[in-house]
Amino acid sequence: MATKKKKTKLKSLSSGRPPTVKPIASISSKATRTLIRAHHTLEKQKAKALADGDDAKAEALAKEIEKKGGLQKYQKASLLGQSNDRGGDSSRVLMEWLAPVLPAMKEPLSNGHPVRMLEVGALSTTNACSKSQLLEMERIDLNSQGAGIKQQDFMERPLPETEEDCFDIISLSLVLNYVPDATGKGNMLLRILKFLSTKKYPEDLQEFFPSLFLVLPAPCVTNSRYMDEPKLKAIMEALGFVCVQKKISTKLVYYLWRMEKPTMKRSFGFKKEEIRSGKSRNNFAIVLK
């Protein structure tokens, strides 16, 4: 008797990115950075232990994470780090890039068909994109703590059934780096293609839409053992994207990738291969088999 082929389920983001909580009290910028770095280090060590099958070590690291305040304390620091008074609203960069076409975006708004944006990992309903009043916003997060942000895992979000369900722009700001493994990161980028609109845009908007706004910690690109900007560019171009804007700071890298034509490929050949050597490198990687 023939056996049914088991369908591989996309890995949930909830296994990588911690839920959000509301900040209670402010802490210094230096303390914020220290706490975030320590938490990331312990989480990476725990993930490696689990991958190696060392359950005892993984459990010990989990206890160490909780001892240091766990996800709540980490998320408090993360939210403070992204607050406006710390210069952390990444959507301000996006709105600066869109400035040349803001007048053109008013026409579809007046016709009842505004530019639609999906913000994955949303932390606030008062960021620059939300305040623009030119975008129809849909915000999702793994564990929403406020009205206006739907509690949902992007990897489990139902696929669009019609063009009206698609988006003109999707934001992944400090989200991709939380996906727990390299293959999962590749799966997320592939899934983005299914949610971007394929409609024909007015000439004034064709330079920027449909697009992906991608923000990562700078070391993911500048100091990774397995990733650099040429490889990221190659991956994105293989998916059908072209880079129309980028900004690199000491802390973050920002990209606006326009989708020219979604790929029909089923094989990519992007593996987890060493690009830079050295003990100081991090292990950020994207795998597209």
PDB file of N, CA, C and O in Angstrom, residues 142-187:
ATOM      1  N   LEU A 142       3.528  38.595  16.737  1.00  0.00           N
ATOM      2  CA  LEU A 142       3.324  37.290  17.362  1.00  0.00           C
ATOM      3  C   LEU A 142       2.480  37.375  18.624  1.00  0.00           C
ATOM      4  O   LEU A 142       1.714  36.469  18.934  1.00  0.00           O
ATOM      5  N   ASN A 143       2.631  38.450  19.367  1.00  0.00           N
ATOM      6  CA  ASN A 143       1.901  38.583  20.629  1.00  0.00           C
ATOM      7  C   ASN A 143       1.550  40.052  20.837  1.00  0.00           C
ATOM      8  O   ASN A 143       2.163  40.740  21.641  1.00  0.00           O
ATOM      9  N   SER A 144       0.544  40.502  20.117  1.00  0.00           N
ATOM     10  CA  SER A 144       0.151  41.903  20.159  1.00  0.00           C
ATOM     11  C   SER A 144      -0.226  42.342  21.571  1.00  0.00           C
ATOM     12  O   SER A 144      -0.912  41.627  22.298  1.00  0.00           O
ATOM     13  N   GLN A 145       0.234  43.546  21.900  1.00  0.00           N
ATOM     14  CA  GLN A 145      -0.075  44.114  23.209  1.00  0.00           C
ATOM     15  C   GLN A 145      -0.956  45.353  23.098  1.00  0.00           C
ATOM     16  O   GLN A 145      -1.164  46.055  24.088  1.00  0.00           O
ATOM     17  N   GLY A 146      -1.482  45.624  21.906  1.00  0.00           N
ATOM     18  CA  GLY A 146      -2.277  46.843  21.771  1.00  0.00           C
ATOM     19  C   GLY A 146      -3.276  46.771  20.635  1.00  0.00           C
ATOM     20  O   GLY A 146      -3.145  45.956  19.704  1.00  0.00           O
ATOM     21  N   ALA A 147      -4.287  47.615  20.701  1.00  0.00           N
ATOM     22  CA  ALA A 147      -5.284  47.715  19.641  1.00  0.00           C
ATOM     23  C   ALA A 147      -4.619  48.195  18.356  1.00  0.00           C
ATOM     24  O   ALA A 147      -3.690  49.001  18.387  1.00  0.00           O
ATOM     25  N   GLY A 148      -5.083  47.671  17.235  1.00  0.00           N
ATOM     26  CA  GLY A 148      -4.520  48.063  15.952  1.00  0.00           C
ATOM     27  C   GLY A 148      -3.412  47.159  15.478  1.00  0.00           C
ATOM     28  O   GLY A 148      -2.899  47.320  14.361  1.00  0.00           O
ATOM     29  N   ILE A 149      -2.996  46.195  16.299  1.00  0.00           N
ATOM     30  CA  ILE A 149      -1.972  45.219  15.919  1.00  0.00           C
ATOM     31  C   ILE A 149      -2.578  43.823  16.106  1.00  0.00           C
ATOM     32  O   ILE A 149      -2.899  43.416  17.227  1.00  0.00           O
ATOM     33  N   LYS A 150      -2.750  43.116  15.013  1.00  0.00           N
ATOM     34  CA  LYS A 150      -3.360  41.790  15.057  1.00  0.00           C
ATOM     35  C   LYS A 150      -2.349  40.756  15.513  1.00  0.00           C
ATOM     36  O   LYS A 150      -1.201  40.761  15.066  1.00  0.00           O
ATOM     37  N   GLN A 151      -2.766  39.877  16.412  1.00  0.00           N
ATOM     38  CA  GLN A 151      -1.878  38.810  16.874  1.00  0.00           C
ATOM     39  C   GLN A 151      -1.873  37.704  15.822  1.00  0.00           C
ATOM     40  O   GLN A 151      -2.866  37.002  15.639  1.00  0.00           O
ATOM     41  N   GLN A 152      -0.745  37.559  15.144  1.00  0.00           N
ATOM     42  CA  GLN A 152      -0.663  36.588  14.052  1.00  0.00           C
ATOM     43  C   GLN A 152       0.798  36.299  13.703  1.00  0.00           C
ATOM     44  O   GLN A 152       1.648  37.180  13.735  1.00  0.00           O
ATOM     45  N   ASP A 153       1.068  35.053  13.377  1.00  0.00           N
ATOM     46  CA  ASP A 153       2.376  34.627  12.880  1.00  0.00           C
ATOM     47  C   ASP A 153       2.330  34.713  11.356  1.00  0.00           C
ATOM     48  O   ASP A 153       1.487  34.075  10.720  1.00  0.00           O
ATOM     49  N   PHE A 154       3.215  35.492  10.770  1.00  0.00           N
ATOM     50  CA  PHE A 154       3.211  35.665   9.317  1.00  0.00           C
ATOM     51  C   PHE A 154       3.330  34.332   8.586  1.00  0.00           C
ATOM     52  O   PHE A 154       2.710  34.125   7.536  1.00  0.00           O
ATOM     53  N   MET A 155       4.107  33.398   9.134  1.00  0.00           N
ATOM     54  CA  MET A 155       4.307  32.116   8.478  1.00  0.00           C
ATOM     55  C   MET A 155       3.050  31.248   8.510  1.00  0.00           C
ATOM     56  O   MET A 155       2.985  30.223   7.822  1.00  0.00           O
ATOM     57  N   GLU A 156       2.071  31.637   9.319  1.00  0.00           N
ATOM     58  CA  GLU A 156       0.809  30.896   9.381  1.00  0.00           C
ATOM     59  C   GLU A 156      -0.362  31.717   8.846  1.00  0.00           C
ATOM     60  O   GLU A 156      -1.514  31.271   8.877  1.00  0.00           O
ATOM     61  N   ARG A 157      -0.077  32.902   8.344  1.00  0.00           N
ATOM     62  CA  ARG A 157      -1.129  33.767   7.788  1.00  0.00           C
ATOM     63  C   ARG A 157      -1.696  33.128   6.517  1.00  0.00           C
ATOM     64  O   ARG A 157      -0.935  32.677   5.648  1.00  0.00           O
ATOM     65  N   PRO A 158      -3.024  33.084   6.391  1.00  0.00           N
ATOM     66  CA  PRO A 158      -3.624  32.524   5.168  1.00  0.00           C
ATOM     67  C   PRO A 158      -3.145  33.267   3.923  1.00  0.00           C
ATOM     68  O   PRO A 158      -3.008  34.489   3.934  1.00  0.00           O
ATOM     69  N   LEU A 159      -2.892  32.526   2.859  1.00  0.00           N
ATOM     70  CA  LEU A 159      -2.431  33.141   1.622  1.00  0.00           C
ATOM     71  C   LEU A 159      -3.550  33.972   0.985  1.00  0.00           C
ATOM     72  O   LEU A 159      -4.732  33.651   1.144  1.00  0.00           O
ATOM     73  N   PRO A 160      -3.209  35.035   0.268  1.00  0.00           N
ATOM     74  CA  PRO A 160      -4.230  35.869  -0.381  1.00  0.00           C
ATOM     75  C   PRO A 160      -5.058  35.051  -1.373  1.00  0.00           C
ATOM     76  O   PRO A 160      -4.510  34.218  -2.112  1.00  0.00           O
ATOM     77  N   GLU A 161      -6.353  35.291  -1.374  1.00  0.00           N
ATOM     78  CA  GLU A 161      -7.240  34.611  -2.318  1.00  0.00           C
ATOM     79  C   GLU A 161      -7.499  35.466  -3.552  1.00  0.00           C
ATOM     80  O   GLU A 161      -7.783  34.937  -4.630  1.00  0.00           O
ATOM     81  N   THR A 162      -7.400  36.778  -3.392  1.00  0.00           N
ATOM     82  CA  THR A 162      -7.629  37.698  -4.505  1.00  0.00           C
ATOM     83  C   THR A 162      -6.549  38.776  -4.502  1.00  0.00           C
ATOM     84  O   THR A 162      -5.803  38.935  -3.515  1.00  0.00           O
ATOM     85  N   GLU A 163      -6.487  39.536  -5.570  1.00  0.00           N
ATOM     86  CA  GLU A 163      -5.543  40.651  -5.665  1.00  0.00           C
ATOM     87  C   GLU A 163      -5.780  41.666  -4.564  1.00  0.00           C
ATOM     88  O   GLU A 163      -4.847  42.279  -4.043  1.00  0.00           O
ATOM     89  N   GLU A 164      -7.042  41.832  -4.175  1.00  0.00           N
ATOM     90  CA  GLU A 164      -7.392  42.792  -3.121  1.00  0.00           C
ATOM     91  C   GLU A 164      -6.802  42.402  -1.772  1.00  0.00           C
ATOM     92  O   GLU A 164      -6.672  43.238  -0.875  1.00  0.00           O
ATOM     93  N   ASP A 165      -6.453  41.131  -1.611  1.00  0.00           N
ATOM     94  CA  ASP A 165      -5.870  40.660  -0.355  1.00  0.00           C
ATOM     95  C   ASP A 165      -4.359  40.873  -0.308  1.00  0.00           C
ATOM     96  O   ASP A 165      -3.733  40.652   0.732  1.00  0.00           O
ATOM     97  N   CYS A 166      -3.773  41.272  -1.431  1.00  0.00           N
ATOM     98  CA  CYS A 166      -2.321  41.449  -1.514  1.00  0.00           C
ATOM     99  C   CYS A 166      -1.924  42.853  -1.048  1.00  0.00           C
ATOM    100  O   CYS A 166      -2.758  43.717  -0.822  1.00  0.00           O
ATOM    101  N   PHE A 167      -0.609  43.063  -0.935  1.00  0.00           N
ATOM    102  CA  PHE A 167      -0.087  44.335  -0.420  1.00  0.00           C
ATOM    103  C   PHE A 167       0.874  44.958  -1.421  1.00  0.00           C
ATOM    104  O   PHE A 167       1.557  44.266  -2.178  1.00  0.00           O
ATOM    105  N   ASP A 168       0.937  46.278  -1.362  1.00  0.00           N
ATOM    106  CA  ASP A 168       1.855  47.022  -2.228  1.00  0.00           C
ATOM    107  C   ASP A 168       3.252  47.098  -1.624  1.00  0.00           C
ATOM    108  O   ASP A 168       4.236  47.227  -2.345  1.00  0.00           O
ATOM    109  N   ILE A 169       3.304  47.013  -0.309  1.00  0.00           N
ATOM    110  CA  ILE A 169       4.588  47.035   0.394  1.00  0.00           C
ATOM    111  C   ILE A 169       4.469  46.224   1.678  1.00  0.00           C
ATOM    112  O   ILE A 169       3.443  46.255   2.359  1.00  0.00           O
ATOM    113  N   ILE A 170       5.510  45.464   1.953  1.00  0.00           N
ATOM    114  CA  ILE A 170       5.576  44.661   3.185  1.00  0.00           C
ATOM    115  C   ILE A 170       6.822  45.085   3.950  1.00  0.00           C
ATOM    116  O   ILE A 170       7.894  45.247   3.364  1.00  0.00           O
ATOM    117  N   SER A 171       6.663  45.277   5.236  1.00  0.00           N
ATOM    118  CA  SER A 171       7.781  45.672   6.094  1.00  0.00           C
ATOM    119  C   SER A 171       8.228  44.499   6.959  1.00  0.00           C
ATOM    120  O   SER A 171       7.423  43.904   7.674  1.00  0.00           O
ATOM    121  N   LEU A 172       9.520  44.180   6.863  1.00  0.00           N
ATOM    122  CA  LEU A 172      10.168  43.223   7.769  1.00  0.00           C
ATOM    123  C   LEU A 172      11.285  43.978   8.472  1.00  0.00           C
ATOM    124  O   LEU A 172      12.437  43.945   8.058  1.00  0.00           O
ATOM    125  N   SER A 173      10.930  44.713   9.496  1.00  0.00           N
ATOM    126  CA  SER A 173      11.917  45.507  10.221  1.00  0.00           C
ATOM    127  C   SER A 173      12.335  44.759  11.483  1.00  0.00           C
ATOM    128  O   SER A 173      11.537  44.599  12.405  1.00  0.00           O
ATOM    129  N   LEU A 174      13.567  44.285  11.495  1.00  0.00           N
ATOM    130  CA  LEU A 174      14.112  43.500  12.609  1.00  0.00           C
ATOM    131  C   LEU A 174      13.225  42.293  12.894  1.00  0.00           C
ATOM    132  O   LEU A 174      12.884  41.994  14.035  1.00  0.00           O
ATOM    133  N   VAL A 175      12.868  41.605  11.830  1.00  0.00           N
ATOM    134  CA  VAL A 175      12.044  40.395  11.919  1.00  0.00           C
ATOM    135  C   VAL A 175      12.799  39.179  11.379  1.00  0.00           C
ATOM    136  O   VAL A 175      12.868  38.138  12.023  1.00  0.00           O
ATOM    137  N   LEU A 176      13.390  39.321  10.185  1.00  0.00           N
ATOM    138  CA  LEU A 176      14.058  38.184   9.544  1.00  0.00           C
ATOM    139  C   LEU A 176      15.164  37.606  10.428  1.00  0.00           C
ATOM    140  O   LEU A 176      15.382  36.392  10.462  1.00  0.00           O
ATOM    141  N   ASN A 177      15.850  38.465  11.173  1.00  0.00           N
ATOM    142  CA  ASN A 177      16.943  38.000  12.031  1.00  0.00           C
ATOM    143  C   ASN A 177      16.452  37.175  13.211  1.00  0.00           C
ATOM    144  O   ASN A 177      17.236  36.511  13.879  1.00  0.00           O
ATOM    145  N   TYR A 178      15.135  37.209  13.511  1.00  0.00           N
ATOM    146  CA  TYR A 178      14.587  36.413  14.604  1.00  0.00           C
ATOM    147  C   TYR A 178      14.138  35.028  14.163  1.00  0.00           C
ATOM    148  O   TYR A 178      13.839  34.183  14.999  1.00  0.00           O
ATOM    149  N   VAL A 179      14.042  34.789  12.849  1.00  0.00           N
ATOM    150  CA  VAL A 179      13.664  33.457  12.381  1.00  0.00           C
ATOM    151  C   VAL A 179      14.759  32.497  12.835  1.00  0.00           C
ATOM    152  O   VAL A 179      15.941  32.740  12.630  1.00  0.00           O
ATOM    153  N   PRO A 180      14.378  31.377  13.480  1.00  0.00           N
ATOM    154  CA  PRO A 180      15.358  30.579  14.220  1.00  0.00           C
ATOM    155  C   PRO A 180      16.410  29.836  13.414  1.00  0.00           C
ATOM    156  O   PRO A 180      17.423  29.429  13.966  1.00  0.00           O
ATOM    157  N   ASP A 181      16.208  29.628  12.104  1.00  0.00           N
ATOM    158  CA  ASP A 181      17.239  28.920  11.338  1.00  0.00           C
ATOM    159  C   ASP A 181      17.338  29.494   9.931  1.00  0.00           C
ATOM    160  O   ASP A 181      16.449  30.211   9.463  1.00  0.00           O
ATOM    161  N   ALA A 182      18.430  29.178   9.271  1.00  0.00           N
ATOM    162  CA  ALA A 182      18.735  29.764   7.965  1.00  0.00           C
ATOM    163  C   ALA A 182      17.714  29.378   6.899  1.00  0.00           C
ATOM    164  O   ALA A 182      17.341  30.190   6.048  1.00  0.00           O
ATOM    165  N   THR A 183      17.247  28.126   6.929  1.00  0.00           N
ATOM    166  CA  THR A 183      16.242  27.684   5.960  1.00  0.00           C
ATOM    167  C   THR A 183      14.922  28.408   6.198  1.00  0.00           C
ATOM    168  O   THR A 183      14.221  28.789   5.247  1.00  0.00           O
ATOM    169  N   GLY A 184      14.580  28.627   7.454  1.00  0.00           N
ATOM    170  CA  GLY A 184      13.359  29.365   7.789  1.00  0.00           C
ATOM    171  C   GLY A 184      13.402  30.788   7.264  1.00  0.00           C
ATOM    172  O   GLY A 184      12.383  31.332   6.822  1.00  0.00           O
ATOM    173  N   LYS A 185      14.576  31.411   7.309  1.00  0.00           N
ATOM    174  CA  LYS A 185      14.724  32.766   6.768  1.00  0.00           C
ATOM    175  C   LYS A 185      14.451  32.768   5.265  1.00  0.00           C
ATOM    176  O   LYS A 185      13.777  33.653   4.737  1.00  0.00           O
ATOM    177  N   GLY A 186      14.984  31.766   4.570  1.00  0.00           N
ATOM    178  CA  GLY A 186      14.731  31.656   3.141  1.00  0.00           C
ATOM    179  C   GLY A 186      13.255  31.435   2.844  1.00  0.00           C
ATOM    180  O   GLY A 186      12.701  32.016   1.909  1.00  0.00           O
ATOM    181  N   ASN A 187      12.608  30.598   3.657  1.00  0.00           N
ATOM    182  CA  ASN A 187      11.179  30.336   3.481  1.00  0.00           C
ATOM    183  C   ASN A 187      10.349  31.598   3.675  1.00  0.00           C
ATOM    184  O   ASN A 187       9.347  31.814   2.988  1.00  0.00           O
TER     185      ASN A 187
END
